[in-house]
Structures are given as structure tokens and as C-alpha cells.
PDB file of N, CA and C in Angstrom:
ATOM      1  N   MET A  14      17.580   8.010 -29.324  1.00 76.00           N
ATOM      2  CA  MET A  14      16.988   8.478 -29.278  1.00 76.00           C
ATOM      3  C   MET A  14      17.654   9.793 -30.598  1.00 76.00           C
ATOM      4  N   VAL A  15      18.441   9.701 -30.884  1.00 79.00           N
ATOM      5  CA  VAL A  15      18.914  10.955 -31.901  1.00 79.00           C
ATOM      6  C   VAL A  15      17.536  10.456 -33.094  1.00 79.00           C
ATOM      7  N   VAL A  16      17.401   8.938 -33.224  1.00 84.00           N
ATOM      8  CA  VAL A  16      17.079   8.319 -34.638  1.00 84.00           C
ATOM      9  C   VAL A  16      15.146   9.257 -34.287  1.00 84.00           C
ATOM     10  N   ILE A  17      15.119   9.048 -32.839  1.00 82.00           N
ATOM     11  CA  ILE A  17      13.557   9.500 -32.766  1.00 82.00           C
ATOM     12  C   ILE A  17      13.730  11.295 -32.699  1.00 82.00           C
ATOM     13  N   ILE A  18      14.605  12.096 -32.567  1.00 81.00           N
ATOM     14  CA  ILE A  18      14.436  13.282 -32.033  1.00 81.00           C
ATOM     15  C   ILE A  18      14.556  13.948 -33.231  1.00 81.00           C
ATOM     16  N   ASN A  19      15.339  12.834 -34.670  1.00 84.00           N
ATOM     17  CA  ASN A  19      15.543  13.631 -35.821  1.00 84.00           C
ATOM     18  C   ASN A  19      14.440  13.268 -37.111  1.00 84.00           C
ATOM     19  N   LEU A  20      13.264  12.433 -36.052  1.00 85.00           N
ATOM     20  CA  LEU A  20      11.915  12.407 -37.403  1.00 85.00           C
ATOM     21  C   LEU A  20      11.478  13.791 -37.171  1.00 85.00           C
ATOM     22  N   PRO A  21      10.360  13.740 -38.208  1.00 88.00           N
ATOM     23  CA  PRO A  21       9.136  14.845 -38.640  1.00 88.00           C
ATOM     24  C   PRO A  21       8.840  15.100 -36.932  1.00 88.00           C
ATOM     25  N   ALA A  22       8.027  16.149 -36.620  1.00 86.00           N
ATOM     26  CA  ALA A  22       7.382  16.507 -35.671  1.00 86.00           C
ATOM     27  C   ALA A  22       6.368  15.875 -35.368  1.00 86.00           C
ATOM     28  N   ALA A  23       5.238  15.575 -36.508  1.00 88.00           N
ATOM     29  CA  ALA A  23       4.308  15.216 -36.593  1.00 88.00           C
ATOM     30  C   ALA A  23       4.535  13.898 -36.351  1.00 88.00           C
ATOM     31  N   LEU A  24       4.900  12.676 -36.905  1.00 88.00           N
ATOM     32  CA  LEU A  24       5.732  11.429 -36.640  1.00 88.00           C
ATOM     33  C   LEU A  24       5.574  11.196 -34.753  1.00 88.00           C
ATOM     34  N   ILE A  25       6.800  12.499 -34.474  1.00 85.00           N
ATOM     35  CA  ILE A  25       6.862  12.103 -33.072  1.00 85.00           C
ATOM     36  C   ILE A  25       6.126  12.507 -32.270  1.00 85.00           C
ATOM     37  N   ASP A  26       4.959  13.370 -32.227  1.00 86.00           N
ATOM     38  CA  ASP A  26       3.576  13.177 -31.942  1.00 86.00           C
ATOM     39  C   ASP A  26       2.436  12.246 -31.782  1.00 86.00           C
ATOM     40  N   LYS A  27       2.344  12.153 -32.943  1.00 90.00           N
ATOM     41  CA  LYS A  27       1.464   9.927 -33.480  1.00 90.00           C
ATOM     42  C   LYS A  27       2.298   8.931 -32.160  1.00 90.00           C
ATOM     43  N   LEU A  28       3.271   8.991 -32.309  1.00 87.00           N
ATOM     44  CA  LEU A  28       3.823   7.932 -31.792  1.00 87.00           C
ATOM     45  C   LEU A  28       3.960   8.611 -29.992  1.00 87.00           C
ATOM     46  N   GLY A  29       3.730   9.577 -29.650  1.00 88.00           N
ATOM     47  CA  GLY A  29       3.749   9.688 -28.341  1.00 88.00           C
ATOM     48  C   GLY A  29       4.417  10.528 -27.504  1.00 88.00           C
ATOM     49  N   PHE A  30       5.578  11.246 -28.196  1.00 86.00           N
ATOM     50  CA  PHE A  30       6.947  11.146 -27.383  1.00 86.00           C
ATOM     51  C   PHE A  30       7.018  12.932 -27.059  1.00 86.00           C
ATOM     52  N   ASP A  31       8.006  13.185 -26.396  1.00 88.00           N
ATOM     53  CA  ASP A  31       7.810  14.616 -25.538  1.00 88.00           C
ATOM     54  C   ASP A  31       8.883  15.035 -27.025  1.00 88.00           C
ATOM     55  N   PRO A  32       9.329  16.347 -27.462  1.00 86.00           N
ATOM     56  CA  PRO A  32      10.371  16.464 -28.226  1.00 86.00           C
ATOM     57  C   PRO A  32      11.073  16.931 -26.971  1.00 86.00           C
ATOM     58  N   ALA A  33      11.080  17.591 -26.028  1.00 88.00           N
ATOM     59  CA  ALA A  33      11.583  18.226 -25.179  1.00 88.00           C
ATOM     60  C   ALA A  33      12.466  17.323 -24.050  1.00 88.00           C
ATOM     61  N   ALA A  34      11.823  16.578 -23.839  1.00 89.00           N
ATOM     62  CA  ALA A  34      11.712  15.158 -23.140  1.00 89.00           C
ATOM     63  C   ALA A  34      13.070  14.410 -23.640  1.00 89.00           C
ATOM     64  N   ILE A  35      12.859  14.105 -25.059  1.00 88.00           N
ATOM     65  CA  ILE A  35      13.718  13.229 -25.640  1.00 88.00           C
ATOM     66  C   ILE A  35      15.333  14.321 -25.595  1.00 88.00           C
ATOM     67  N   LYS A  36      15.247  15.718 -25.948  1.00 88.00           N
ATOM     68  CA  LYS A  36      16.263  16.238 -25.761  1.00 88.00           C
ATOM     69  C   LYS A  36      16.843  16.930 -24.696  1.00 88.00           C
ATOM     70  N   GLY A  37      16.021  16.616 -23.540  1.00 91.00           N
ATOM     71  CA  GLY A  37      16.487  16.736 -22.445  1.00 91.00           C
ATOM     72  C   GLY A  37      17.333  15.442 -22.235  1.00 91.00           C
ATOM     73  N   ALA A  38      16.546  14.124 -22.164  1.00 90.00           N
ATOM     74  CA  ALA A  38      17.435  13.002 -21.524  1.00 90.00           C
ATOM     75  C   ALA A  38      18.489  12.872 -22.520  1.00 90.00           C
ATOM     76  N   LEU A  39      18.564  13.000 -24.114  1.00 89.00           N
ATOM     77  CA  LEU A  39      19.549  13.627 -25.012  1.00 89.00           C
ATOM     78  C   LEU A  39      21.195  13.965 -24.957  1.00 89.00           C
ATOM     79  N   LEU A  40      20.852  14.933 -23.911  1.00 89.00           N
ATOM     80  CA  LEU A  40      21.462  16.077 -23.676  1.00 89.00           C
ATOM     81  C   LEU A  40      22.134  15.766 -22.041  1.00 89.00           C
ATOM     82  N   VAL A  41      21.754  15.164 -21.558  1.00 91.00           N
ATOM     83  CA  VAL A  41      21.765  14.649 -19.768  1.00 91.00           C
ATOM     84  C   VAL A  41      23.027  13.236 -20.326  1.00 91.00           C
ATOM     85  N   MET A  42      22.734  12.494 -21.378  1.00 90.00           N
ATOM     86  CA  MET A  42      23.568  11.451 -21.575  1.00 90.00           C
ATOM     87  C   MET A  42      24.647  12.296 -22.078  1.00 90.00           C
ATOM     88  N   ILE A  43      24.348  12.621 -23.200  1.00 85.00           N
ATOM     89  CA  ILE A  43      26.046  13.642 -23.489  1.00 85.00           C
ATOM     90  C   ILE A  43      26.592  13.738 -22.379  1.00 85.00           C
ATOM     91  N   PHE A  44      25.765  14.552 -21.307  1.00 86.00           N
ATOM     92  CA  PHE A  44      26.933  15.242 -20.471  1.00 86.00           C
ATOM     93  C   PHE A  44      27.554  14.345 -19.577  1.00 86.00           C
ATOM     94  N   ILE A  45      27.150  13.737 -18.928  1.00 89.00           N
ATOM     95  CA  ILE A  45      27.402  12.206 -18.568  1.00 89.00           C
ATOM     96  C   ILE A  45      28.533  11.013 -19.223  1.00 89.00           C
ATOM     97  N   GLY A  46      28.276  11.471 -20.438  1.00 85.00           N
ATOM     98  CA  GLY A  46      28.982  11.079 -21.550  1.00 85.00           C
ATOM     99  C   GLY A  46      30.463  11.283 -21.317  1.00 85.00           C
ATOM    100  N   LEU A  47      30.316  12.565 -21.362  1.00 82.00           N
ATOM    101  CA  LEU A  47      31.578  13.944 -21.643  1.00 82.00           C
ATOM    102  C   LEU A  47      32.434  13.554 -19.893  1.00 82.00           C
ATOM    103  N   LEU A  48      31.722  13.459 -18.978  1.00 84.00           N
ATOM    104  CA  LEU A  48      32.398  13.597 -17.711  1.00 84.00           C
ATOM    105  C   LEU A  48      33.232  12.146 -17.645  1.00 84.00           C
ATOM    106  N   VAL A  49      32.667  10.996 -17.944  1.00 87.00           N
ATOM    107  CA  VAL A  49      33.295   9.929 -17.642  1.00 87.00           C
ATOM    108  C   VAL A  49      34.400   9.820 -18.876  1.00 87.00           C
ATOM    109  N   TYR A  50      34.576  10.659 -20.099  1.00 86.00           N
ATOM    110  CA  TYR A  50      35.721  10.776 -21.290  1.00 86.00           C
ATOM    111  C   TYR A  50      35.782  12.249 -20.824  1.00 86.00           C
ATOM    112  N   ARG A  51      37.162  12.494 -19.679  1.00 84.00           N
ATOM    113  CA  ARG A  51      36.883  13.941 -20.325  1.00 84.00           C
ATOM    114  C   ARG A  51      38.476  14.475 -21.259  1.00 84.00           C
ATOM    115  N   ALA A  52      38.870  13.654 -21.428  1.00 85.00           N
ATOM    116  CA  ALA A  52      39.993  13.825 -22.660  1.00 85.00           C
ATOM    117  C   ALA A  52      38.826  14.434 -23.753  1.00 85.00           C
ATOM    118  N   LEU A  53      38.337  13.602 -24.220  1.00 84.00           N
ATOM    119  CA  LEU A  53      37.441  13.811 -25.260  1.00 84.00           C
ATOM    120  C   LEU A  53      36.975  14.828 -25.336  1.00 84.00           C
ATOM    121  N   ALA A  54      36.114  15.281 -24.034  1.00 83.00           N
ATOM    122  CA  ALA A  54      36.007  16.283 -23.799  1.00 83.00           C
ATOM    123  C   ALA A  54      36.507  17.344 -23.679  1.00 83.00           C
ATOM    124  N   LEU A  55      37.892  17.418 -23.619  1.00 84.00           N
ATOM    125  CA  LEU A  55      38.847  18.331 -23.110  1.00 84.00           C
ATOM    126  C   LEU A  55      39.605  18.706 -24.781  1.00 84.00           C
ATOM    127  N   VAL A  56      39.455  18.018 -25.438  1.00 86.00           N
ATOM    128  CA  VAL A  56      39.792  17.916 -27.189  1.00 86.00           C
ATOM    129  C   VAL A  56      38.655  18.518 -28.195  1.00 86.00           C
ATOM    130  N   MET A  57      37.090  18.111 -27.868  1.00 86.00           N
ATOM    131  CA  MET A  57      35.834  18.855 -28.350  1.00 86.00           C
ATOM    132  C   MET A  57      36.015  20.278 -27.794  1.00 86.00           C
ATOM    133  N   LEU A  58      36.600  20.623 -26.672  1.00 86.00           N
ATOM    134  CA  LEU A  58      36.428  21.864 -25.997  1.00 86.00           C
ATOM    135  C   LEU A  58      37.135  22.726 -26.817  1.00 86.00           C
ATOM    136  N   THR A  59      38.311  22.551 -27.295  1.00 88.00           N
ATOM    137  CA  THR A  59      39.217  22.939 -27.890  1.00 88.00           C
ATOM    138  C   THR A  59      39.039  23.354 -28.929  1.00 88.00           C
ATOM    139  N   ALA A  60      38.259  21.850 -29.691  1.00 90.00           N
ATOM    140  CA  ALA A  60      38.545  22.674 -31.657  1.00 90.00           C
ATOM    141  C   ALA A  60      37.064  23.535 -31.379  1.00 90.00           C
ATOM    142  N   VAL A  61      36.250  23.053 -30.387  1.00 89.00           N
ATOM    143  CA  VAL A  61      35.235  24.659 -30.808  1.00 89.00           C
ATOM    144  C   VAL A  61      35.978  26.090 -30.425  1.00 89.00           C
ATOM    145  N   VAL A  62      36.403  25.926 -29.397  1.00 90.00           N
ATOM    146  CA  VAL A  62      36.924  27.189 -29.380  1.00 90.00           C
ATOM    147  C   VAL A  62      38.189  27.723 -30.098  1.00 90.00           C
ATOM    148  N   ALA A  63      38.534  26.834 -30.943  1.00 91.00           N
ATOM    149  CA  ALA A  63      40.096  27.282 -31.514  1.00 91.00           C
ATOM    150  C   ALA A  63      38.949  27.498 -32.845  1.00 91.00           C
ATOM    151  N   LEU A  64      37.920  26.850 -33.142  1.00 90.00           N
ATOM    152  CA  LEU A  64      37.229  27.182 -34.297  1.00 90.00           C
ATOM    153  C   LEU A  64      36.246  28.308 -34.306  1.00 90.00           C
ATOM    154  N   GLY A  65      35.409  28.894 -32.973  1.00 89.00           N
ATOM    155  CA  GLY A  65      35.216  30.181 -32.951  1.00 89.00           C
ATOM    156  C   GLY A  65      36.459  31.588 -33.008  1.00 89.00           C
ATOM    157  N   ALA A  66      37.670  31.157 -32.585  1.00 89.00           N
ATOM    158  CA  ALA A  66      38.402  32.325 -32.244  1.00 89.00           C
ATOM    159  C   ALA A  66      39.124  32.287 -33.778  1.00 89.00           C
ATOM    160  N   ASN A  67      38.860  31.517 -34.585  1.00 91.00           N
ATOM    161  CA  ASN A  67      39.531  31.879 -36.074  1.00 91.00           C
ATOM    162  C   ASN A  67      38.150  32.067 -36.602  1.00 91.00           C
ATOM    163  N   LEU A  68      37.263  32.553 -36.474  1.00 88.00           N
ATOM    164  CA  LEU A  68      36.334  32.794 -37.377  1.00 88.00           C
ATOM    165  C   LEU A  68      36.473  33.758 -37.871  1.00 88.00           C
ATOM    166  N   PRO A  69      36.074  34.312 -38.892  1.00 90.00           N
ATOM    167  CA  PRO A  69      35.728  35.443 -39.842  1.00 90.00           C
ATOM    168  C   PRO A  69      35.311  36.760 -38.594  1.00 90.00           C
ATOM    169  N   ALA A  70      36.011  37.885 -38.903  1.00 88.00           N
ATOM    170  CA  ALA A  70      35.287  38.966 -38.183  1.00 88.00           C
ATOM    171  C   ALA A  70      34.093  39.241 -38.471  1.00 88.00           C
ATOM    172  N   GLU A  71      33.648  38.960 -39.729  1.00 90.00           N
ATOM    173  CA  GLU A  71      32.120  39.607 -40.045  1.00 90.00           C
ATOM    174  C   GLU A  71      31.240  38.360 -39.226  1.00 90.00           C
ATOM    175  N   LEU A  72      31.524  37.418 -39.498  1.00 89.00           N
ATOM    176  CA  LEU A  72      30.544  36.176 -39.110  1.00 89.00           C
ATOM    177  C   LEU A  72      30.202  36.163 -37.491  1.00 89.00           C
ATOM    178  N   ALA A  73      31.975  36.144 -37.235  1.00 88.00           N
ATOM    179  CA  ALA A  73      31.518  36.369 -35.532  1.00 88.00           C
ATOM    180  C   ALA A  73      31.292  37.604 -35.237  1.00 88.00           C
ATOM    181  N   GLU A  74      30.906  38.965 -35.350  1.00 89.00           N
ATOM    182  CA  GLU A  74      29.690  39.524 -34.982  1.00 89.00           C
ATOM    183  C   GLU A  74      28.597  39.105 -35.731  1.00 89.00           C
ATOM    184  N   LEU A  75      28.176  38.529 -36.452  1.00 92.00           N
ATOM    185  CA  LEU A  75      26.899  38.453 -37.168  1.00 92.00           C
ATOM    186  C   LEU A  75      26.332  37.261 -35.537  1.00 92.00           C
ATOM    187  N   TRP A  76      27.273  36.274 -34.822  1.00 90.00           N
ATOM    188  CA  TRP A  76      26.763  35.357 -34.304  1.00 90.00           C
ATOM    189  C   TRP A  76      26.542  36.103 -33.083  1.00 90.00           C
ATOM    190  N   GLY A  77      27.484  37.286 -32.888  1.00 91.00           N
ATOM    191  CA  GLY A  77      27.746  37.682 -31.167  1.00 91.00           C
ATOM    192  C   GLY A  77      28.883  37.276 -30.701  1.00 91.00           C
ATOM    193  N   ILE A  78      29.990  36.306 -31.176  1.00 89.00           N
ATOM    194  CA  ILE A  78      30.876  35.947 -30.655  1.00 89.00           C
ATOM    195  C   ILE A  78      31.608  36.893 -30.629  1.00 89.00           C
ATOM    196  N   ASN A  79      32.408  36.722 -29.137  1.00 91.00           N
ATOM    197  CA  ASN A  79      33.413  37.621 -29.220  1.00 91.00           C
ATOM    198  C   ASN A  79      34.815  36.837 -29.199  1.00 91.00           C
ATOM    199  N   ARG A  80      35.433  37.535 -30.042  1.00 89.00           N
ATOM    200  CA  ARG A  80      36.808  36.459 -30.300  1.00 89.00           C
ATOM    201  C   ARG A  80      37.861  36.482 -29.414  1.00 89.00           C
ATOM    202  N   GLY A  81      38.017  37.482 -28.736  1.00 90.00           N
ATOM    203  CA  GLY A  81      39.137  38.043 -27.893  1.00 90.00           C
ATOM    204  C   GLY A  81      38.802  37.148 -26.738  1.00 90.00           C
ATOM    205  N   ILE A  82      37.740  36.598 -26.275  1.00 92.00           N
ATOM    206  CA  ILE A  82      37.171  35.303 -25.204  1.00 92.00           C
ATOM    207  C   ILE A  82      37.795  34.743 -25.239  1.00 92.00           C
ATOM    208  N   LEU A  83      37.599  33.707 -26.381  1.00 91.00           N
ATOM    209  CA  LEU A  83      37.739  32.677 -27.198  1.00 91.00           C
ATOM    210  C   LEU A  83      39.288  32.566 -27.157  1.00 91.00           C
ATOM    211  N   ILE A  84      40.079  33.313 -27.231  1.00 91.00           N
ATOM    212  CA  ILE A  84      41.646  33.916 -27.837  1.00 91.00           C
ATOM    213  C   ILE A  84      42.219  33.277 -26.233  1.00 91.00           C
ATOM    214  N   PHE A  85      41.294  34.324 -24.968  1.00 93.00           N
ATOM    215  CA  PHE A  85      41.821  34.351 -23.949  1.00 93.00           C
ATOM    216  C   PHE A  85      41.802  33.024 -23.239  1.00 93.00           C
ATOM    217  N   ILE A  86      40.733  31.970 -23.295  1.00 91.00           N
ATOM    218  CA  ILE A  86      40.114  31.336 -23.017  1.00 91.00           C
ATOM    219  C   ILE A  86      41.403  30.061 -23.478  1.00 91.00           C
ATOM    220  N   LEU A  87      41.717  30.050 -24.576  1.00 90.00           N
ATOM    221  CA  LEU A  87      42.715  29.302 -25.429  1.00 90.00           C
ATOM    222  C   LEU A  87      44.190  29.743 -24.546  1.00 90.00           C
ATOM    223  N   VAL A  88      44.633  30.852 -24.293  1.00 91.00           N
ATOM    224  CA  VAL A  88      45.595  30.862 -23.560  1.00 91.00           C
ATOM    225  C   VAL A  88      45.803  30.525 -22.418  1.00 91.00           C
ATOM    226  N   VAL A  89      44.257  30.285 -21.821  1.00 92.00           N
ATOM    227  CA  VAL A  89      44.407  29.672 -20.249  1.00 92.00           C
ATOM    228  C   VAL A  89      44.500  27.978 -20.428  1.00 92.00           C
ATOM    229  N   MET A  90      43.914  27.438 -21.292  1.00 89.00           N
ATOM    230  CA  MET A  90      44.060  26.081 -21.357  1.00 89.00           C
ATOM    231  C   MET A  90      45.228  25.750 -21.605  1.00 89.00           C
ATOM    232  N   ILE A  91      46.212  26.961 -22.227  1.00 88.00           N
ATOM    233  CA  ILE A  91      47.366  26.625 -22.363  1.00 88.00           C
ATOM    234  C   ILE A  91      48.788  26.595 -21.307  1.00 88.00           C
ATOM    235  N   ILE A  92      48.188  27.279 -20.804  1.00 92.00           N
ATOM    236  CA  ILE A  92      49.306  28.186 -19.125  1.00 92.00           C
ATOM    237  C   ILE A  92      48.834  27.144 -18.472  1.00 92.00           C
ATOM    238  N   ILE A  93      47.743  26.993 -18.437  1.00 90.00           N
ATOM    239  CA  ILE A  93      47.255  25.912 -16.678  1.00 90.00           C
ATOM    240  C   ILE A  93      48.133  25.073 -16.138  1.00 90.00           C
ATOM    241  N   PRO A  94      48.256  23.837 -17.379  1.00 86.00           N
ATOM    242  CA  PRO A  94      48.283  22.418 -17.980  1.00 86.00           C
ATOM    243  C   PRO A  94      50.055  23.035 -17.483  1.00 86.00           C
ATOM    244  N   LEU A  95      50.666  23.718 -18.564  1.00 89.00           N
ATOM    245  CA  LEU A  95      52.454  23.795 -17.914  1.00 89.00           C
ATOM    246  C   LEU A  95      52.701  24.732 -16.654  1.00 89.00           C
ATOM    247  N   TYR A  96      51.272  25.358 -16.048  1.00 90.00           N
ATOM    248  CA  TYR A  96      51.771  25.678 -14.906  1.00 90.00           C
ATOM    249  C   TYR A  96      52.117  24.278 -13.883  1.00 90.00           C
ATOM    250  N   LEU A  97      50.962  23.989 -13.696  1.00 88.00           N
ATOM    251  CA  LEU A  97      50.737  22.447 -12.915  1.00 88.00           C
ATOM    252  C   LEU A  97      51.852  21.608 -13.452  1.00 88.00           C
ATOM    253  N   ARG A  98      52.418  21.391 -14.992  1.00 88.00           N
ATOM    254  CA  ARG A  98      53.815  20.722 -14.581  1.00 88.00           C
ATOM    255  C   ARG A  98      54.931  20.922 -14.356  1.00 88.00           C
ATOM    256  N   TRP A  99      55.089  22.319 -14.672  1.00 87.00           N
ATOM    257  CA  TRP A  99      56.066  22.887 -13.811  1.00 87.00           C
ATOM    258  C   TRP A  99      56.340  22.584 -12.052  1.00 87.00           C
ATOM    259  N   LYS A 100      54.992  22.917 -11.590  1.00 86.00           N
ATOM    260  CA  LYS A 100      54.932  23.122 -10.333  1.00 86.00           C
ATOM    261  C   LYS A 100      55.064  21.403  -9.867  1.00 86.00           C
ATOM    262  N   ARG A 101      54.340  20.991 -10.467  1.00 84.00           N
ATOM    263  CA  ARG A 101      54.896  19.089 -10.161  1.00 84.00           C
ATOM    264  C   ARG A 101      56.399  18.795 -10.110  1.00 84.00           C
ATOM    265  N   ASP A 102      56.809  19.401 -11.606  1.00 82.00           N
ATOM    266  CA  ASP A 102      58.442  19.139 -11.438  1.00 82.00           C
ATOM    267  C   ASP A 102      59.244  19.709 -10.835  1.00 82.00           C
ATOM    268  N   THR A 103      59.324  21.106  -9.779  1.00 80.00           N
ATOM    269  CA  THR A 103      59.616  21.835  -8.882  1.00 80.00           C
ATOM    270  C   THR A 103      59.363  21.316  -7.697  1.00 80.00           C
ATOM    271  N   SER A 104      58.543  20.299  -7.234  1.00 71.00           N
ATOM    272  CA  SER A 104      58.045  19.810  -6.297  1.00 71.00           C
ATOM    273  C   SER A 104      59.324  19.418  -5.243  1.00 71.00           C
ATOM    274  N   LEU A 105      59.837  19.325  -4.262  1.00 67.00           N
ATOM    275  CA  LEU A 105      60.580  18.493  -3.343  1.00 67.00           C
ATOM    276  C   LEU A 105      60.534  17.216  -3.480  1.00 67.00           C
ATOM    277  N   TRP A 106      58.727  16.979  -3.002  1.00 64.00           N
ATOM    278  CA  TRP A 106      58.491  15.563  -2.658  1.00 64.00           C
ATOM    279  C   TRP A 106      58.179  14.817  -4.228  1.00 64.00           C
TER     280      TRP A 106
END
């Protein structure tokens, strides 16, 4: 699917494929794969959010990215696992 979607539009039409259907199927496969491999999805999410939070201010404004929200997401991604680990370690059972 990746090879087909990267072909020129004229060739895709000539082969009889619908580009929207190929993109949709590819996105579904990626989504299912990330559900199966949640650890990889977490690493990818962390990398994308960290890159977005560290963009230069001018570029972030140009792309319409709110760096404050991305920094908040990073902080939450750190606090929640720490809280869950603390809660697990301090439980009586």
C-alpha cells in the first residue's frame, strides 16, 4: 500500500485504485498496529510532542502549534506514571 500510494496520481488512476481508499486502509493498519504495540505508540507520541514543544517560537506560530499545551501534555505523561507507581507501591495489598 505504501508503494502504491507513492506512485504518481496518473498511474494510480490508470491502475484503477482509489487514492482515498488506499490512504484510509493504510491509516487503519497503522492505527491497529499502534494498538497492538502500545509501547511503540507511546515512544512515538512522546517524540512527536517533545519535538513540537521544542520548535522555535516563530515556526510554532506559523504552523499554529501551541507550545504550552504540548509542554502540559509532556508533564502529564510524566506525572501519571509516577503517581500510579507510587499508588501501587504504597498499597496494602
